[in-house]
Amino acid sequence: QKYFTTTDQRNKKSFEGAIDIFTHKDNRRRGTVEFIYGALRNMEHFGVHKDLASYKKLMNVFPKGKYIPENRLQADFFHYPKQQNCAVKVLVTMEKNKVIPDEEMGDMILNIFGKYGNPFKKYCRMMYWLPKFKNISPWLLPETLPHEAVELAKFALLQITSVDPLTKLSTYNAEDLEQATDKTWIVSAQSPDQKELLAELEDKTPVYVEGAFRVWLDNQQVNYFILRGPPRPAPPPITQTEDDIKDIRLWMDGVKSKKDKLDRHPTVHEQEDGTILAIAATGTSSRESLLSWIRFLERENPVLSNLAVLFTLQSPLGPVIPVRESSELRR
């Protein structure tokens, strides 16, 4: 631990410098396991927890050839278990931080522990599974997330509203409102279908601002709020399917169908417990900032001024942490 606490600058160069000091200090590499565990605990502080080259340099601390079993009996009885567990811990940390090893890392493990050791087995599993899981998520994020809280909120709302591709994302500044008391940013998302559902509500209909709810972007969280309206009545059951040939309409001759109107399918925003009319994230997650959000929504949805907007800011997830503060805690 002392190799990583004596330096004032915490970056990749100082991290690799501490490794060089340890490797050149003792040719027999005494205390290798303890040093590697200490390095793993400090990788995030130095900002190298997602850097493959730093993991290679850390794995290179192990002496070569010493831990390779000489016969099958040694391999079966877990040759040098303390050192093998330490190497597996390095690979597990890589997997946790979504760092995929390469062939050079595999050659290093072979030269240190041989092909019968647990580290090489772990390496083979990672090389098989991690490339398959790398791009499996439909909401891919950049390797380095932005530090600005407003940009994180945009990523979060785009991920949530991906069910409706026509959703429009808008960014507001509460300072543009004269009556605003909380000067912060607001990111709002609303689709044309949601605007139509909102316009169909009758006067004095209660709508609720609910939250905060939580969405995770890698290792950072964003709190968001929803504007929920009353649930719409369920549509009548469909009486005719596309495969039904009893009522064939000759559209080229202008023959009208026997049905008076078409069946209406509910939109994705209409749920059993209510209708999602809009979604937003603010910099402070306060009641004043949400009130400013409602005032911005009234500009595009005039009917909102005739509705009863109720605030139920009781988060089911516990205390609300603003996006700005949660992003600062992760730095």
CSV table of C-alpha atoms in Angstrom, one decimal:
chain,number,residue,atom,x,y,z
A,1,GLN,CA,0.0,0.0,0.0
A,2,LYS,CA,2.9,2.4,0.7
A,3,TYR,CA,3.9,2.4,-3.0
A,4,PHE,CA,0.7,4.1,-4.0
A,5,THR,CA,0.2,6.5,-1.1
A,6,THR,CA,3.6,8.3,-1.3
A,7,THR,CA,2.8,10.0,-4.7
A,8,ASP,CA,0.8,13.1,-5.1
A,9,GLN,CA,-0.1,12.7,-8.8
A,10,ARG,CA,-2.5,9.9,-9.4
A,11,ASN,CA,-2.4,9.0,-13.0
A,12,LYS,CA,-1.3,6.1,-15.2
A,13,LYS,CA,2.4,7.2,-15.3
A,14,SER,CA,2.6,7.3,-11.5
A,15,PHE,CA,0.8,4.0,-11.2
A,16,GLU,CA,3.2,2.2,-13.5
A,17,GLY,CA,6.1,4.0,-11.8
A,18,ALA,CA,5.1,2.4,-8.5
A,19,ILE,CA,5.1,-1.1,-10.2
A,20,ASP,CA,8.6,-0.4,-11.6
A,21,ILE,CA,9.9,0.5,-8.2
A,22,PHE,CA,8.6,-2.7,-6.7
A,23,THR,CA,9.9,-5.0,-9.5
A,24,HIS,CA,13.4,-3.5,-9.4
A,25,LYS,CA,13.6,-3.4,-5.6
A,26,ASP,CA,13.8,-7.2,-5.1
A,27,ASN,CA,14.7,-9.7,-7.8
A,28,ARG,CA,13.0,-12.5,-5.9
A,29,ARG,CA,9.7,-10.6,-5.9
A,30,ARG,CA,8.9,-11.1,-2.3
A,31,GLY,CA,5.4,-9.8,-1.3
A,32,THR,CA,4.1,-10.0,-4.9
A,33,VAL,CA,0.6,-11.1,-3.9
A,34,GLU,CA,0.2,-8.4,-1.3
A,35,PHE,CA,1.5,-5.8,-3.7
A,36,ILE,CA,-0.9,-6.8,-6.4
A,37,TYR,CA,-3.9,-6.8,-4.0
A,38,GLY,CA,-2.9,-3.3,-2.9
A,39,ALA,CA,-2.6,-2.2,-6.6
A,40,LEU,CA,-6.1,-3.5,-7.4
A,41,ARG,CA,-7.5,-1.5,-4.5
A,42,ASN,CA,-5.9,1.7,-5.8
A,43,MET,CA,-6.5,1.3,-9.6
A,44,GLU,CA,-9.7,3.3,-9.6
A,45,HIS,CA,-8.1,6.1,-7.7
A,46,PHE,CA,-5.4,6.4,-10.3
A,47,GLY,CA,-7.9,6.2,-13.2
A,48,VAL,CA,-6.5,3.0,-14.7
A,49,HIS,CA,-9.2,0.5,-13.8
A,50,LYS,CA,-10.3,0.3,-17.5
A,51,ASP,CA,-6.8,0.3,-19.0
A,52,LEU,CA,-5.6,-3.0,-20.4
A,53,ALA,CA,-2.0,-2.0,-20.5
A,54,SER,CA,-2.0,-1.4,-16.7
A,55,TYR,CA,-3.4,-4.9,-16.1
A,56,LYS,CA,-0.7,-6.4,-18.3
A,57,LYS,CA,2.0,-4.6,-16.3
A,58,LEU,CA,0.4,-5.7,-13.1
A,59,MET,CA,0.3,-9.3,-14.2
A,60,ASN,CA,3.9,-9.1,-15.3
A,61,VAL,CA,4.9,-8.6,-11.7
A,62,PHE,CA,4.6,-12.4,-11.2
A,63,PRO,CA,7.9,-14.2,-11.8
A,64,LYS,CA,8.0,-16.3,-14.9
A,65,GLY,CA,8.1,-20.2,-14.8
A,66,LYS,CA,8.2,-20.5,-11.0
A,67,TYR,CA,4.5,-21.3,-10.6
A,68,ILE,CA,4.2,-23.7,-13.6
A,69,PRO,CA,3.4,-27.3,-12.3
A,70,GLU,CA,6.1,-29.8,-13.4
A,71,ASN,CA,3.7,-32.8,-13.4
A,72,ARG,CA,0.1,-33.6,-13.4
A,73,LEU,CA,0.0,-34.3,-9.7
A,74,GLN,CA,1.1,-30.8,-8.9
A,75,ALA,CA,-1.5,-29.4,-11.3
A,76,ASP,CA,-4.3,-31.5,-9.7
A,77,PHE,CA,-3.3,-30.3,-6.2
A,78,PHE,CA,-3.6,-26.6,-7.0
A,79,HIS,CA,0.1,-25.6,-7.4
A,80,TYR,CA,0.8,-22.3,-5.6
A,81,PRO,CA,-2.8,-21.6,-4.6
A,82,LYS,CA,-2.2,-18.1,-3.1
A,83,GLN,CA,-0.6,-16.8,-6.3
A,84,GLN,CA,-3.2,-18.4,-8.6
A,85,ASN,CA,-6.1,-16.9,-6.6
A,86,CYS,CA,-4.4,-13.5,-6.9
A,87,ALA,CA,-4.1,-13.8,-10.7
A,88,VAL,CA,-7.7,-14.8,-10.9
A,89,LYS,CA,-8.6,-11.8,-8.8
A,90,VAL,CA,-6.8,-9.6,-11.4
A,91,LEU,CA,-8.9,-11.2,-14.2
A,92,VAL,CA,-12.1,-10.8,-12.2
A,93,THR,CA,-11.4,-7.1,-11.7
A,94,MET,CA,-10.9,-6.8,-15.5
A,95,GLU,CA,-14.2,-8.5,-16.1
A,96,LYS,CA,-16.0,-6.3,-13.6
A,97,ASN,CA,-14.6,-3.2,-15.4
A,98,LYS,CA,-15.5,-4.6,-18.9
A,99,VAL,CA,-11.9,-4.9,-20.0
A,100,ILE,CA,-11.3,-7.7,-22.5
A,101,PRO,CA,-7.9,-9.4,-22.4
A,102,ASP,CA,-5.9,-10.0,-25.6
A,103,GLU,CA,-3.6,-12.7,-26.8
A,104,GLU,CA,-0.6,-11.1,-25.2
A,105,MET,CA,-2.2,-11.4,-21.8
A,106,GLY,CA,-2.9,-15.1,-22.5
A,107,ASP,CA,0.8,-15.6,-23.4
A,108,MET,CA,1.8,-14.0,-20.1
A,109,ILE,CA,-0.5,-16.2,-18.1
A,110,LEU,CA,0.9,-19.3,-19.9
A,111,ASN,CA,4.5,-18.3,-19.1
A,112,ILE,CA,3.6,-17.7,-15.4
A,113,PHE,CA,1.1,-20.5,-14.5
A,114,GLY,CA,1.0,-22.8,-17.4
A,115,LYS,CA,-2.0,-24.2,-19.2
A,116,TYR,CA,-3.3,-26.3,-16.3
A,117,GLY,CA,-3.6,-23.4,-13.8
A,118,ASN,CA,-6.8,-21.7,-12.9
A,119,PRO,CA,-5.8,-18.3,-14.2
A,120,PHE,CA,-5.5,-19.7,-17.8
A,121,LYS,CA,-8.9,-21.4,-17.5
A,122,LYS,CA,-10.4,-18.1,-16.4
A,123,TYR,CA,-8.7,-16.3,-19.3
A,124,CYS,CA,-10.1,-18.8,-21.8
A,125,ARG,CA,-13.6,-18.3,-20.4
A,126,MET,CA,-13.3,-14.6,-20.6
A,127,MET,CA,-12.0,-14.7,-24.2
A,128,TYR,CA,-15.1,-16.8,-25.1
A,129,TRP,CA,-17.8,-14.9,-23.3
A,130,LEU,CA,-16.8,-11.3,-23.1
A,131,PRO,CA,-16.7,-10.6,-26.9
A,132,LYS,CA,-20.2,-12.0,-27.1
A,133,PHE,CA,-21.5,-9.8,-24.3
A,134,LYS,CA,-19.7,-6.7,-25.4
A,135,ASN,CA,-22.3,-5.4,-27.8
A,136,ILE,CA,-25.4,-7.4,-26.7
A,137,SER,CA,-27.0,-4.4,-25.0
A,138,PRO,CA,-29.4,-2.4,-27.3
A,139,TRP,CA,-28.3,0.8,-25.4
A,140,LEU,CA,-24.6,1.0,-26.0
A,141,LEU,CA,-22.8,3.7,-24.0
A,142,PRO,CA,-19.5,5.3,-24.9
A,143,GLU,CA,-16.4,3.9,-23.2
A,144,THR,CA,-15.9,7.2,-21.3
A,145,LEU,CA,-19.1,8.7,-20.0
A,146,PRO,CA,-19.3,12.5,-19.9
A,147,HIS,CA,-18.8,14.2,-16.6
A,148,GLU,CA,-21.5,16.8,-17.2
A,149,ALA,CA,-24.7,15.8,-15.4
A,150,VAL,CA,-26.9,17.2,-18.1
A,151,GLU,CA,-25.3,15.0,-20.7
A,152,LEU,CA,-25.8,11.9,-18.4
A,153,ALA,CA,-29.5,12.9,-18.2
A,154,LYS,CA,-29.8,13.0,-22.0
A,155,PHE,CA,-28.3,9.5,-22.2
A,156,ALA,CA,-30.7,8.2,-19.6
A,157,LEU,CA,-33.8,9.6,-21.2
A,158,LEU,CA,-32.8,8.4,-24.6
A,159,GLN,CA,-32.4,4.9,-23.1
A,160,ILE,CA,-35.8,5.1,-21.3
A,161,THR,CA,-37.8,6.5,-24.3
A,162,SER,CA,-36.3,4.2,-26.9
A,163,VAL,CA,-39.7,2.4,-26.9
A,164,ASP,CA,-41.0,5.3,-29.0
A,165,PRO,CA,-38.5,6.4,-31.7
A,166,LEU,CA,-40.5,9.6,-32.3
A,167,THR,CA,-39.8,11.0,-28.8
A,168,LYS,CA,-38.3,14.5,-28.9
A,169,LEU,CA,-35.7,15.4,-26.3
A,170,SER,CA,-35.7,19.0,-25.1
A,171,THR,CA,-33.3,20.9,-22.8
A,172,TYR,CA,-34.5,23.9,-20.8
A,173,ASN,CA,-32.9,26.3,-18.4
A,174,ALA,CA,-35.0,27.4,-15.5
A,175,GLU,CA,-33.4,30.8,-15.6
A,176,ASP,CA,-35.6,31.6,-18.7
A,177,LEU,CA,-38.7,31.6,-16.4
A,178,GLU,CA,-39.2,34.8,-14.4
A,179,GLN,CA,-41.0,33.0,-11.6
A,180,ALA,CA,-38.5,30.2,-11.3
A,181,THR,CA,-36.8,29.9,-7.9
A,182,ASP,CA,-34.5,27.0,-8.6
A,183,LYS,CA,-32.0,28.0,-11.4
A,184,THR,CA,-31.1,24.7,-12.8
A,185,TRP,CA,-31.3,22.7,-16.1
A,186,ILE,CA,-34.2,20.5,-17.1
A,187,VAL,CA,-34.1,17.7,-19.7
A,188,SER,CA,-37.6,16.7,-20.9
A,189,ALA,CA,-38.8,14.0,-23.3
A,190,GLN,CA,-42.2,13.7,-24.9
A,191,SER,CA,-43.5,12.1,-28.1
A,192,PRO,CA,-46.3,13.1,-30.5
A,193,ASP,CA,-48.5,10.3,-29.2
A,194,GLN,CA,-48.1,11.6,-25.6
A,195,LYS,CA,-49.1,15.0,-26.7
A,196,GLU,CA,-52.2,13.6,-28.3
A,197,LEU,CA,-53.1,11.6,-25.1
A,198,LEU,CA,-52.5,14.8,-23.1
A,199,ALA,CA,-54.7,16.9,-25.4
A,200,GLU,CA,-57.6,14.4,-25.1
A,201,LEU,CA,-57.9,14.8,-21.3
A,202,GLU,CA,-60.8,16.7,-20.0
A,203,ASP,CA,-60.5,19.9,-17.9
A,204,LYS,CA,-59.7,19.5,-14.2
A,205,THR,CA,-58.4,16.0,-14.8
A,206,PRO,CA,-55.8,15.2,-12.2
A,207,VAL,CA,-52.3,14.4,-13.5
A,208,TYR,CA,-49.4,13.4,-11.2
A,209,VAL,CA,-45.7,14.2,-11.1
A,210,GLU,CA,-44.1,11.0,-9.7
A,211,GLY,CA,-40.6,10.1,-8.7
A,212,ALA,CA,-37.8,10.0,-8.4
A,213,PHE,CA,-37.0,6.7,-10.2
A,214,ARG,CA,-33.5,5.5,-10.9
A,215,VAL,CA,-31.7,4.4,-14.0
A,216,TRP,CA,-28.1,3.3,-14.1
A,217,LEU,CA,-25.6,4.3,-16.8
A,218,ASP,CA,-22.6,2.0,-16.2
A,219,ASN,CA,-21.6,2.9,-12.6
A,220,GLN,CA,-23.5,6.3,-12.5
A,221,GLN,CA,-27.1,6.8,-11.6
A,222,VAL,CA,-29.7,9.3,-12.9
A,223,ASN,CA,-33.0,10.1,-11.2
A,224,TYR,CA,-35.9,10.9,-13.4
A,225,PHE,CA,-39.6,11.8,-12.9
A,226,ILE,CA,-42.7,11.1,-14.9
A,227,LEU,CA,-46.0,12.9,-15.6
A,228,ARG,CA,-48.7,10.3,-15.2
A,229,GLY,CA,-52.3,10.6,-16.2
A,230,PRO,CA,-55.3,8.4,-15.4
A,231,PRO,CA,-55.5,5.0,-17.1
A,232,ARG,CA,-57.5,4.9,-20.3
A,233,PRO,CA,-60.3,2.4,-20.6
A,234,ALA,CA,-59.3,-0.9,-22.2
A,235,PRO,CA,-60.2,-1.1,-25.9
A,236,PRO,CA,-62.9,-3.6,-26.9
A,237,PRO,CA,-61.7,-7.0,-27.9
A,238,ILE,CA,-60.7,-7.3,-31.6
A,239,THR,CA,-63.5,-9.0,-33.5
A,240,GLN,CA,-61.8,-9.5,-36.8
A,241,THR,CA,-58.3,-10.6,-37.6
A,242,GLU,CA,-56.2,-10.1,-40.7
A,243,ASP,CA,-56.7,-13.7,-41.7
A,244,ASP,CA,-60.5,-13.4,-41.7
A,245,ILE,CA,-61.7,-13.6,-45.4
A,246,LYS,CA,-65.4,-13.3,-44.6
A,247,ASP,CA,-65.4,-9.6,-45.2
A,248,ILE,CA,-63.2,-8.9,-48.2
A,249,ARG,CA,-63.3,-5.2,-49.3
A,250,LEU,CA,-62.7,-4.5,-53.0
A,251,TRP,CA,-60.9,-1.2,-52.4
A,252,MET,CA,-60.2,-0.8,-56.2
A,253,ASP,CA,-64.0,-0.5,-56.7
A,254,GLY,CA,-64.6,1.8,-53.8
A,255,VAL,CA,-66.5,-0.8,-51.7
A,256,LYS,CA,-66.6,0.2,-48.1
A,257,SER,CA,-66.1,-2.2,-45.2
A,258,LYS,CA,-69.1,-3.3,-43.1
A,259,LYS,CA,-67.4,-2.1,-40.0
A,260,ASP,CA,-68.1,1.5,-39.0
A,261,LYS,CA,-64.6,2.2,-37.6
A,262,LEU,CA,-61.3,0.5,-37.2
A,263,ASP,CA,-60.1,-1.1,-34.0
A,264,ARG,CA,-57.7,1.1,-32.0
A,265,HIS,CA,-54.6,-0.4,-30.6
A,266,PRO,CA,-53.3,1.2,-27.3
A,267,THR,CA,-49.9,3.0,-27.5
A,268,VAL,CA,-46.9,1.9,-25.5
A,269,HIS,CA,-47.5,4.8,-23.1
A,270,GLU,CA,-50.8,3.5,-22.0
A,271,GLN,CA,-50.2,1.2,-19.0
A,272,GLU,CA,-52.6,-0.5,-16.6
A,273,ASP,CA,-51.9,1.9,-13.7
A,274,GLY,CA,-51.8,5.1,-15.8
A,275,THR,CA,-50.7,6.8,-18.9
A,276,ILE,CA,-47.2,8.2,-19.2
A,277,LEU,CA,-47.5,11.7,-20.6
A,278,ALA,CA,-43.9,13.0,-20.3
A,279,ILE,CA,-40.6,12.2,-18.6
A,280,ALA,CA,-37.9,14.5,-17.2
A,281,ALA,CA,-34.7,14.8,-15.2
A,282,THR,CA,-33.5,18.0,-13.5
A,283,GLY,CA,-30.2,19.1,-12.0
A,284,THR,CA,-31.5,19.3,-8.4
A,285,SER,CA,-34.5,16.9,-8.4
A,286,SER,CA,-36.4,19.5,-6.4
A,287,ARG,CA,-40.1,20.4,-6.3
A,288,GLU,CA,-39.3,23.9,-7.6
A,289,SER,CA,-37.4,22.5,-10.6
A,290,LEU,CA,-40.3,20.1,-11.5
A,291,LEU,CA,-42.7,23.0,-11.3
A,292,SER,CA,-40.5,24.8,-13.9
A,293,TRP,CA,-40.7,21.7,-16.0
A,294,ILE,CA,-44.5,21.8,-15.9
A,295,ARG,CA,-44.4,25.4,-17.0
A,296,PHE,CA,-42.2,24.6,-19.9
A,297,LEU,CA,-44.5,21.8,-20.9
A,298,GLU,CA,-47.5,24.2,-20.9
A,299,ARG,CA,-45.9,26.0,-23.8
A,300,GLU,CA,-46.2,23.0,-26.1
A,301,ASN,CA,-49.3,21.5,-24.4
A,302,PRO,CA,-51.7,24.4,-23.6
A,303,VAL,CA,-54.3,22.0,-22.2
A,304,LEU,CA,-52.0,21.3,-19.3
A,305,SER,CA,-53.0,24.7,-17.8
A,306,ASN,CA,-56.6,23.4,-17.4
A,307,LEU,CA,-55.6,20.3,-15.6
A,308,ALA,CA,-54.9,19.7,-11.9
A,309,VAL,CA,-51.2,18.9,-11.5
A,310,LEU,CA,-50.4,17.1,-8.3
A,311,PHE,CA,-46.9,16.4,-7.0
A,312,THR,CA,-46.3,13.1,-5.2
A,313,LEU,CA,-42.6,13.2,-4.7
A,314,GLN,CA,-42.1,10.1,-2.6
A,315,SER,CA,-39.4,8.0,-4.1
A,316,PRO,CA,-39.9,4.2,-3.7
A,317,LEU,CA,-36.1,3.9,-3.9
A,318,GLY,CA,-35.2,6.0,-0.8
A,319,PRO,CA,-33.6,9.4,-0.6
A,320,VAL,CA,-33.3,11.3,-3.8
A,321,ILE,CA,-29.8,12.2,-4.9
A,322,PRO,CA,-29.6,14.9,-7.6
A,323,VAL,CA,-27.8,14.0,-10.8
A,324,ARG,CA,-25.2,16.7,-10.2
A,325,GLU,CA,-24.2,15.4,-6.8
A,326,SER,CA,-24.3,11.7,-7.8
A,327,SER,CA,-22.0,12.4,-10.8
A,328,GLU,CA,-19.6,14.3,-8.5
A,329,LEU,CA,-19.5,11.4,-6.1
A,330,ARG,CA,-18.3,9.0,-8.9
A,331,ARG,CA,-15.4,11.2,-9.9
